[in-house]
mmCIF file with all atom_site columns, C-alpha atoms in Angstrom:
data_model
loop_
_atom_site.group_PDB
_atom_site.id
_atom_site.type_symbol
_atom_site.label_atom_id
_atom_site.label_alt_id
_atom_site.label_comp_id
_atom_site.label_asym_id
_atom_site.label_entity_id
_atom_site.label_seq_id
_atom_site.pdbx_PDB_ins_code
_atom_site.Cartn_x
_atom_site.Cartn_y
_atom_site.Cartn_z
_atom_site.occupancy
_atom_site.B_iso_or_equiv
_atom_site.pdbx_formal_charge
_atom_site.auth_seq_id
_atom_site.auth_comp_id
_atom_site.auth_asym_id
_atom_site.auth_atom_id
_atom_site.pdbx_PDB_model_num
ATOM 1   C CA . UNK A 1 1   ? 10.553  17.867 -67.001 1.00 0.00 ? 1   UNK A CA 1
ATOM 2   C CA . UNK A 1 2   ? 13.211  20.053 -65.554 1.00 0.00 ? 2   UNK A CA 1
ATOM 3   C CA . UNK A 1 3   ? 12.859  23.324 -63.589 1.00 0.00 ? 3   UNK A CA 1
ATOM 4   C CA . UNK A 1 4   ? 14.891  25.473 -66.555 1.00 0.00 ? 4   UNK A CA 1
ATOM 5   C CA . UNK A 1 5   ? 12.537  23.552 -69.511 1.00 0.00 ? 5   UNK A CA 1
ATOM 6   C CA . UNK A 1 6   ? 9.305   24.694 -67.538 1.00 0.00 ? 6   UNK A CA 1
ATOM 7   C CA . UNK A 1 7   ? 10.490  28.425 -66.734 1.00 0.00 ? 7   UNK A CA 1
ATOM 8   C CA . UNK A 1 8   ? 11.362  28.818 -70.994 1.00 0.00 ? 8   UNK A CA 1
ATOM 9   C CA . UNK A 1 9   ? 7.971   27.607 -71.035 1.00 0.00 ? 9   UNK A CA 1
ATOM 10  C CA . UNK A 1 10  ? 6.462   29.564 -68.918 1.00 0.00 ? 10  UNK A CA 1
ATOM 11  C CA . UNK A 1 11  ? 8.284   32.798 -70.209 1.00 0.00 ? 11  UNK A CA 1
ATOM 12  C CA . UNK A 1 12  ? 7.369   31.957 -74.020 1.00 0.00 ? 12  UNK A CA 1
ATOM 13  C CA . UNK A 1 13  ? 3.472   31.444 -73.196 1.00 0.00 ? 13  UNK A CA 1
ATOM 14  C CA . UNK A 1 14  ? 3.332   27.765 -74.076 1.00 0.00 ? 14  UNK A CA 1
ATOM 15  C CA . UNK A 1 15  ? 2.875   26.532 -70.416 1.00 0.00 ? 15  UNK A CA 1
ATOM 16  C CA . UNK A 1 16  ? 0.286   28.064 -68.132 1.00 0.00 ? 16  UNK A CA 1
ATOM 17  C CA . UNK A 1 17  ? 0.802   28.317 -64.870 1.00 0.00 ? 17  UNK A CA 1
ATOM 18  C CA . UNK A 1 18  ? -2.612  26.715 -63.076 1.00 0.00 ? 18  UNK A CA 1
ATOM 19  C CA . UNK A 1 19  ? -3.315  25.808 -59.702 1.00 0.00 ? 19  UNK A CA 1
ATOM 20  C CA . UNK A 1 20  ? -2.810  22.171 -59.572 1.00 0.00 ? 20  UNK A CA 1
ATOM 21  C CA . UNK A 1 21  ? 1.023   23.056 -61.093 1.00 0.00 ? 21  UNK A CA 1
ATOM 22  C CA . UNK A 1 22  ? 1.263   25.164 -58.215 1.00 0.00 ? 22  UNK A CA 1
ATOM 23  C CA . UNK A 1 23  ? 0.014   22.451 -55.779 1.00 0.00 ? 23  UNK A CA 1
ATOM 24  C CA . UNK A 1 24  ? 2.914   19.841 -57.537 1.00 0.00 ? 24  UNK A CA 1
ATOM 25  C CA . UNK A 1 25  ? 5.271   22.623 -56.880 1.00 0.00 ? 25  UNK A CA 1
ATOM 26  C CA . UNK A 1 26  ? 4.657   23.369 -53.171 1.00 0.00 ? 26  UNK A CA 1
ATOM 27  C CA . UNK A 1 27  ? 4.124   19.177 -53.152 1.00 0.00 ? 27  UNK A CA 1
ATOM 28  C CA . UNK A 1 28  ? 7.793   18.853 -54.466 1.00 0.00 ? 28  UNK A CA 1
ATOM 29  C CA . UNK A 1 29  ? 9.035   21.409 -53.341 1.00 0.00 ? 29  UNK A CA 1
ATOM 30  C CA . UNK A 1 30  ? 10.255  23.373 -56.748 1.00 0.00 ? 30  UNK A CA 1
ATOM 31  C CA . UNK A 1 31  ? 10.960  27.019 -55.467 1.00 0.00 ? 31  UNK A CA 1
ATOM 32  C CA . UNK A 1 32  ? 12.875  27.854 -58.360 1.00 0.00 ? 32  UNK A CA 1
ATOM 33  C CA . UNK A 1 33  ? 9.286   27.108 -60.307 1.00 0.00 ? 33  UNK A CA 1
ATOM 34  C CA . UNK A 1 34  ? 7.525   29.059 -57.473 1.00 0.00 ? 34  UNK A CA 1
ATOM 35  C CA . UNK A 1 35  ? 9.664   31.880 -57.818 1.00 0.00 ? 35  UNK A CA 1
ATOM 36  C CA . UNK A 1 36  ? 9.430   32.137 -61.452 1.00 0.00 ? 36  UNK A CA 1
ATOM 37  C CA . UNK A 1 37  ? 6.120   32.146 -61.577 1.00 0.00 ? 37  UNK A CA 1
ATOM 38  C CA . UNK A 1 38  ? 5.785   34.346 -58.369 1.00 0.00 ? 38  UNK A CA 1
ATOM 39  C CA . UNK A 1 39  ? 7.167   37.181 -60.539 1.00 0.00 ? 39  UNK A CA 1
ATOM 40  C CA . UNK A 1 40  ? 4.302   37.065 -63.035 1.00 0.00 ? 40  UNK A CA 1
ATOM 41  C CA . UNK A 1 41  ? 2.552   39.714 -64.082 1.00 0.00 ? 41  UNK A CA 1
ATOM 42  C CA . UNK A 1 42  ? -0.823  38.548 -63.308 1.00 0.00 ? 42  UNK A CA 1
ATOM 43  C CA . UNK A 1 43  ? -1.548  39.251 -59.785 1.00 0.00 ? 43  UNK A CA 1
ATOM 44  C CA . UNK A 1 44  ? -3.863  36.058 -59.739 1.00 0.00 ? 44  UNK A CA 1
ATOM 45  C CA . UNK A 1 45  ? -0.883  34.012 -59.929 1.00 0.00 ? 45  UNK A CA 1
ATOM 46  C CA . UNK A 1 46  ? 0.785   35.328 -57.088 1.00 0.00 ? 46  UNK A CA 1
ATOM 47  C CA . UNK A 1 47  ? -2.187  35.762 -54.999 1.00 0.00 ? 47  UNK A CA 1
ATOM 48  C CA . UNK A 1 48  ? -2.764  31.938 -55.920 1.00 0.00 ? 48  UNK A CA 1
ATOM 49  C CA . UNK A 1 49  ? 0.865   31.017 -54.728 1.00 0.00 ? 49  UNK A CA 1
ATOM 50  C CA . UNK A 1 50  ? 0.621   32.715 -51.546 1.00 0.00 ? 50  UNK A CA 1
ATOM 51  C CA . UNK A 1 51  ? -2.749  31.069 -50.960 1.00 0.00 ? 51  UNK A CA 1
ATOM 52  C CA . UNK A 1 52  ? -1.875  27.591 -51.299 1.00 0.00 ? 52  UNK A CA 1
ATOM 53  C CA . UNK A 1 53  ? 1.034   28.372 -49.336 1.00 0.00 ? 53  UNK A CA 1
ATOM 54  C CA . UNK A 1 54  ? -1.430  29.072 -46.627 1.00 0.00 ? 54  UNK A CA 1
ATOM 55  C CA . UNK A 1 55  ? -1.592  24.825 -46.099 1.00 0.00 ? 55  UNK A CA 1
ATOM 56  C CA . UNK A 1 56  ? 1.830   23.915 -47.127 1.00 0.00 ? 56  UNK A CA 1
ATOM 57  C CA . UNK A 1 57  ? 4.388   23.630 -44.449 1.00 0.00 ? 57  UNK A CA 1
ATOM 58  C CA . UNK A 1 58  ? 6.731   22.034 -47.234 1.00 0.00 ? 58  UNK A CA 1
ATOM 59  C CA . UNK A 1 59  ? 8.482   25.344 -48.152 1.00 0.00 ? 59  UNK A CA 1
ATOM 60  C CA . UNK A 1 60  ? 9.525   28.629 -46.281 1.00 0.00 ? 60  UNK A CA 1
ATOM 61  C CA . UNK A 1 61  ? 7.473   30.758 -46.941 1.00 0.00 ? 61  UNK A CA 1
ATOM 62  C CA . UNK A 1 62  ? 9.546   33.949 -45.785 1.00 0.00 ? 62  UNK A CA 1
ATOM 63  C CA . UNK A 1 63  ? 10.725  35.019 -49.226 1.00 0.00 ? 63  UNK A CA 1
ATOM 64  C CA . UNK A 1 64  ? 7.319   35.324 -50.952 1.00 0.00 ? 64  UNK A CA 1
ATOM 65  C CA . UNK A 1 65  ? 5.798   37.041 -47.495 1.00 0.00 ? 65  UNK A CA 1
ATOM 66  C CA . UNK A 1 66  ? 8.575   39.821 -47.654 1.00 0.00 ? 66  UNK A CA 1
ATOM 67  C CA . UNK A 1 67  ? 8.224   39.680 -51.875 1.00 0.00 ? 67  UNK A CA 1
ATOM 68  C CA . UNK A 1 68  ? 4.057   39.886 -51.525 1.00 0.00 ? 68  UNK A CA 1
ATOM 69  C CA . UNK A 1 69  ? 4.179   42.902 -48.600 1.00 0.00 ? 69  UNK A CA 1
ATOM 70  C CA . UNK A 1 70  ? 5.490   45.051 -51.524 1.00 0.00 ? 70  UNK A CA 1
ATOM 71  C CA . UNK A 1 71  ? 3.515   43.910 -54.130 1.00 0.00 ? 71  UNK A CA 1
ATOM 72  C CA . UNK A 1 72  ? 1.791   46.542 -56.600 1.00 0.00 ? 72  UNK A CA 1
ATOM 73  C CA . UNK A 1 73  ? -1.725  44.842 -56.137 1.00 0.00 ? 73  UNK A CA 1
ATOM 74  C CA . UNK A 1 74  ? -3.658  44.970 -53.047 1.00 0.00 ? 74  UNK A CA 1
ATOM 75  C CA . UNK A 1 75  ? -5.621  41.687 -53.184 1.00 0.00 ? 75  UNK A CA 1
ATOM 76  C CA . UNK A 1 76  ? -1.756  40.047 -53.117 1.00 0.00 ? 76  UNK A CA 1
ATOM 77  C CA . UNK A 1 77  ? -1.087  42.296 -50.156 1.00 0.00 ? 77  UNK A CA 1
ATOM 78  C CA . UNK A 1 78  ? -4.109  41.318 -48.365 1.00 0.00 ? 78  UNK A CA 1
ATOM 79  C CA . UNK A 1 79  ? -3.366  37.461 -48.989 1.00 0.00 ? 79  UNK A CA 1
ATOM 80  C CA . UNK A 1 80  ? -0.369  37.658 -47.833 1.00 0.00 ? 80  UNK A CA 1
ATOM 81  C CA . UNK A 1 81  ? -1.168  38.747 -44.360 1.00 0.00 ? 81  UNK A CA 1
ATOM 82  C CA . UNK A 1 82  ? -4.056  36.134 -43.899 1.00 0.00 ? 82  UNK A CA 1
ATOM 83  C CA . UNK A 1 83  ? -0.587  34.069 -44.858 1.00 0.00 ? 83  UNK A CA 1
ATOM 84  C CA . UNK A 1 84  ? 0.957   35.461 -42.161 1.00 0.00 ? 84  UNK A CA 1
ATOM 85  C CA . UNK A 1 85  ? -1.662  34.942 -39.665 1.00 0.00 ? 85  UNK A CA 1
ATOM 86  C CA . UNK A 1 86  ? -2.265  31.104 -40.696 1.00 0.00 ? 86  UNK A CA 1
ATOM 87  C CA . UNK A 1 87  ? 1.688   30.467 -40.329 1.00 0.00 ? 87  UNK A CA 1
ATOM 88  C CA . UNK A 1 88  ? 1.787   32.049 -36.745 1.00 0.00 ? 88  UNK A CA 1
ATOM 89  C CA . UNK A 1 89  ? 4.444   34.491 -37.542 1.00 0.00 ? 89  UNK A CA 1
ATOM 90  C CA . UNK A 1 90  ? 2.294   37.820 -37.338 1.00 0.00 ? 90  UNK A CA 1
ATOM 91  C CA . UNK A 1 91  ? 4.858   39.234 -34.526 1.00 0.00 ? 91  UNK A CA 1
ATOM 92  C CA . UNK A 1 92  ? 7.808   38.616 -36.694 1.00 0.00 ? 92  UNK A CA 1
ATOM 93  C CA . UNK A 1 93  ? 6.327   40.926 -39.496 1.00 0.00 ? 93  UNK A CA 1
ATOM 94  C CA . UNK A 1 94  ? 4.389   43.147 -37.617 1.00 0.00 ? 94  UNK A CA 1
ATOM 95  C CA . UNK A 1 95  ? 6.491   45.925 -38.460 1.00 0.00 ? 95  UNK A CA 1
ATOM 96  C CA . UNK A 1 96  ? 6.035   45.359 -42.042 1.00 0.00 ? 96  UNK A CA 1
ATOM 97  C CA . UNK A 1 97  ? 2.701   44.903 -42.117 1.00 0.00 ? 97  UNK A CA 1
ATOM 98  C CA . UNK A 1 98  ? 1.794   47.740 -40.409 1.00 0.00 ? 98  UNK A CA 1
ATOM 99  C CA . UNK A 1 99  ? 3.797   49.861 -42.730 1.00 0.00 ? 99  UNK A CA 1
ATOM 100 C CA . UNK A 1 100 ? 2.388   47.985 -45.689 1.00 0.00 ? 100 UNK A CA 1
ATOM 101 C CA . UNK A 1 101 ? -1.173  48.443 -44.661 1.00 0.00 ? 101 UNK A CA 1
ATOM 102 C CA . UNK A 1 102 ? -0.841  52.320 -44.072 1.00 0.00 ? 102 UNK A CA 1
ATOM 103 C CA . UNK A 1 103 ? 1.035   52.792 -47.661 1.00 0.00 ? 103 UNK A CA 1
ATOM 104 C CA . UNK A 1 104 ? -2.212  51.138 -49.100 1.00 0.00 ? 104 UNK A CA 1
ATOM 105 C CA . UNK A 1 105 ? -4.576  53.355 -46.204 1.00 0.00 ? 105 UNK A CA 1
ATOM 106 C CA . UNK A 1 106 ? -3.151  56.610 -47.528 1.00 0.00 ? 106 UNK A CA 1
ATOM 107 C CA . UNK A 1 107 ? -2.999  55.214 -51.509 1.00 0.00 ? 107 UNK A CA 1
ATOM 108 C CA . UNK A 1 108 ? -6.708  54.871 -51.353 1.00 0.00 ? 108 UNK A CA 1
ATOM 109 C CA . UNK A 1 109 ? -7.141  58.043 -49.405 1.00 0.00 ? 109 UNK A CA 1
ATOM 110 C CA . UNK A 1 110 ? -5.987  59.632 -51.677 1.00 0.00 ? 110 UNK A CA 1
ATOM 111 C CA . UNK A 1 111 ? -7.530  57.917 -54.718 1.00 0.00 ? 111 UNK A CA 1
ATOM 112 C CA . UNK A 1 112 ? -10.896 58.816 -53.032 1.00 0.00 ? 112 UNK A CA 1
ATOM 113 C CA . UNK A 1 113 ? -10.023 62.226 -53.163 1.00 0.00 ? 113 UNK A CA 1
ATOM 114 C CA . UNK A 1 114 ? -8.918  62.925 -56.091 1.00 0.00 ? 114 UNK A CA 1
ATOM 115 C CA . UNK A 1 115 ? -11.787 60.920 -57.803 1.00 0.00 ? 115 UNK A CA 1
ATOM 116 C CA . UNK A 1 116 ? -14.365 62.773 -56.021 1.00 0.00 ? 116 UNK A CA 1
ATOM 117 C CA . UNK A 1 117 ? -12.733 66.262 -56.764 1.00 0.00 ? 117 UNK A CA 1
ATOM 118 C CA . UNK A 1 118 ? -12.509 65.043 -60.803 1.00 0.00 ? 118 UNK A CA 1
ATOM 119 C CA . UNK A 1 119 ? -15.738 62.822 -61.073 1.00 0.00 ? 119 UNK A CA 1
ATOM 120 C CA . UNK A 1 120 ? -17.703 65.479 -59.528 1.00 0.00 ? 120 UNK A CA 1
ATOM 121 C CA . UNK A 1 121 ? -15.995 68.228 -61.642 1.00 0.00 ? 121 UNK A CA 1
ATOM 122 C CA . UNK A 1 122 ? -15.865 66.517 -65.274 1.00 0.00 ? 122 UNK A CA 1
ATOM 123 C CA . UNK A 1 123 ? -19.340 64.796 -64.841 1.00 0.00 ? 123 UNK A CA 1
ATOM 124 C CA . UNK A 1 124 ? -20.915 68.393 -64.483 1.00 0.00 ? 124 UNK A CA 1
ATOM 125 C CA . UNK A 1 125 ? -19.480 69.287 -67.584 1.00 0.00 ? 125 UNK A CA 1
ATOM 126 C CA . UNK A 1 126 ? -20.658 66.319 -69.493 1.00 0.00 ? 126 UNK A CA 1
ATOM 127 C CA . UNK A 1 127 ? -23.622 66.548 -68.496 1.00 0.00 ? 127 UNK A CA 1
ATOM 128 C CA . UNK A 1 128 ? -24.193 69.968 -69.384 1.00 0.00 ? 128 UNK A CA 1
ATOM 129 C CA . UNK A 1 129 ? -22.268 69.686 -72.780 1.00 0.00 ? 129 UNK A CA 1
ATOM 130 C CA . UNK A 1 130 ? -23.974 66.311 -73.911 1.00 0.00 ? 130 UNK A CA 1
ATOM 131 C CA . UNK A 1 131 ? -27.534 68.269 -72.552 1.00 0.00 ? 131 UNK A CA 1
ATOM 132 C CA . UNK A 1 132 ? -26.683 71.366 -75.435 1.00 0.00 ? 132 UNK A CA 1
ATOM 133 C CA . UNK A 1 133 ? -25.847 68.538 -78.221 1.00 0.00 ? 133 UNK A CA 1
ATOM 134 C CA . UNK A 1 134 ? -28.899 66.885 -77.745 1.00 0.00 ? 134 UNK A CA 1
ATOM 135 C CA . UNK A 1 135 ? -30.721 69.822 -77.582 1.00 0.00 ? 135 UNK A CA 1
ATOM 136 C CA . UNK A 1 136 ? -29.125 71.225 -80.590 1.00 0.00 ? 136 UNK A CA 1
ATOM 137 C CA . UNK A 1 137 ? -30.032 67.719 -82.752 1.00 0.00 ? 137 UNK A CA 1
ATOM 138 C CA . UNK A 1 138 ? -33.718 68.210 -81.563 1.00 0.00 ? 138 UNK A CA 1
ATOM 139 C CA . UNK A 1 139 ? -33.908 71.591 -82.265 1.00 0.00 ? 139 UNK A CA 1
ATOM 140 C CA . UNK A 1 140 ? -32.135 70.524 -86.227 1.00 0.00 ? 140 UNK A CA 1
ATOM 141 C CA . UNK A 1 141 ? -34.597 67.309 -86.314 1.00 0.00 ? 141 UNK A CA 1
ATOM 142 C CA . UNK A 1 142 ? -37.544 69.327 -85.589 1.00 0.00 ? 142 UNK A CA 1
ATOM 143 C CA . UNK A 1 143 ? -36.630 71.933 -88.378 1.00 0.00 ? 143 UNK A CA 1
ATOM 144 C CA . UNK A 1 144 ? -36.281 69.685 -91.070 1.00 0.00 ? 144 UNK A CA 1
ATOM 145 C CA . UNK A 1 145 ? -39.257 68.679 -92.839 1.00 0.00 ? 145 UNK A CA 1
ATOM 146 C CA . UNK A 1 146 ? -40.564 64.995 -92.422 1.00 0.00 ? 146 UNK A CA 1
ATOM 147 C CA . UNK A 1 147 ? -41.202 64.146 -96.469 1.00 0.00 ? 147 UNK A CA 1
ATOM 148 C CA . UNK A 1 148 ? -44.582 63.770 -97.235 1.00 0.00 ? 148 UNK A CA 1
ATOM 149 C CA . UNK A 1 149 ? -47.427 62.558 -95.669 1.00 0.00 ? 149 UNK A CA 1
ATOM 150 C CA . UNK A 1 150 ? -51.051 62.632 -96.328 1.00 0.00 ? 150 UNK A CA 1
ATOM 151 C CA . UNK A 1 151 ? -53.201 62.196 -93.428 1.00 0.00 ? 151 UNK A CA 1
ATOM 152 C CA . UNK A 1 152 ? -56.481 61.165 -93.677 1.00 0.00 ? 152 UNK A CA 1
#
């Protein structure tokens, strides 16, 4: 099947892309297939590609190293430095990692911080309003009569 049959199939939803295609790709060396599928919007894809790139020495890796160091997703991030580290080439990207992995530091810095600040904030209030509903049901339940019944 040719490379331009399986990206239309790709793109329409018919073909999924699954590890062992990824394997024949890196195997046969279909980039085009790798890149296409490399731009997928499921981050287990590309974490997947750079992963099994980790044993292949069939393709150059360089393009999906400098394409996964400014990925959207950590976890793709993160696999693509242990790619970097397996290949040996840690000096030649050290500069990009290091500004990659202090983006992400301060990102989740900051995520901390502003979750605390909110979580703390709007689970107060919850707390207290969902406490005065419940009380106010009780206090209606307990009001209301209970039909009849005749004890003893």
């Amino acid at each position: 099947m040719s490379d331009l049959l399986h990206v239309l199939l790709i793109n329409f939803g018919l073909f999924k892309v699954t590890t062992k295609r990824i394997k024949k790709w890196i195997k046969n060396k279909k980039v085009v297939l790798l890149n296409y599928a490399f731009n997928s919007q499921d981050f287990r894809v590309r974490k997947n590609i750079l992963s099994l790139l980790n044993s292949s020495q069939n393709i150059d890796s360089s393009f999906f190293i400098k394409k996964g160091l400014k990925d959207p997703v950590y976890p793709v991030v993160e696999e693509t430095v242990i790619l970097i580290k397996r290949i040996g080439q840690y000096s030649d990207f050290k500069n990009e990692i290091e500004k990659t992995l202090k983006f992400w530091a301060e990102k989740e810095a900051k995520f901390k911080e502003s979750w605390q600040k909110e979580s703390h904030f709007s689970k107060k209030i919850l707390i207290d309003k969902s406490q005065m509903i419940r009380l106010k049901k009780l206090k209606r339940d307990l009001a209301k009569p209970k039909g009849s019944m005749s004890i003893g």
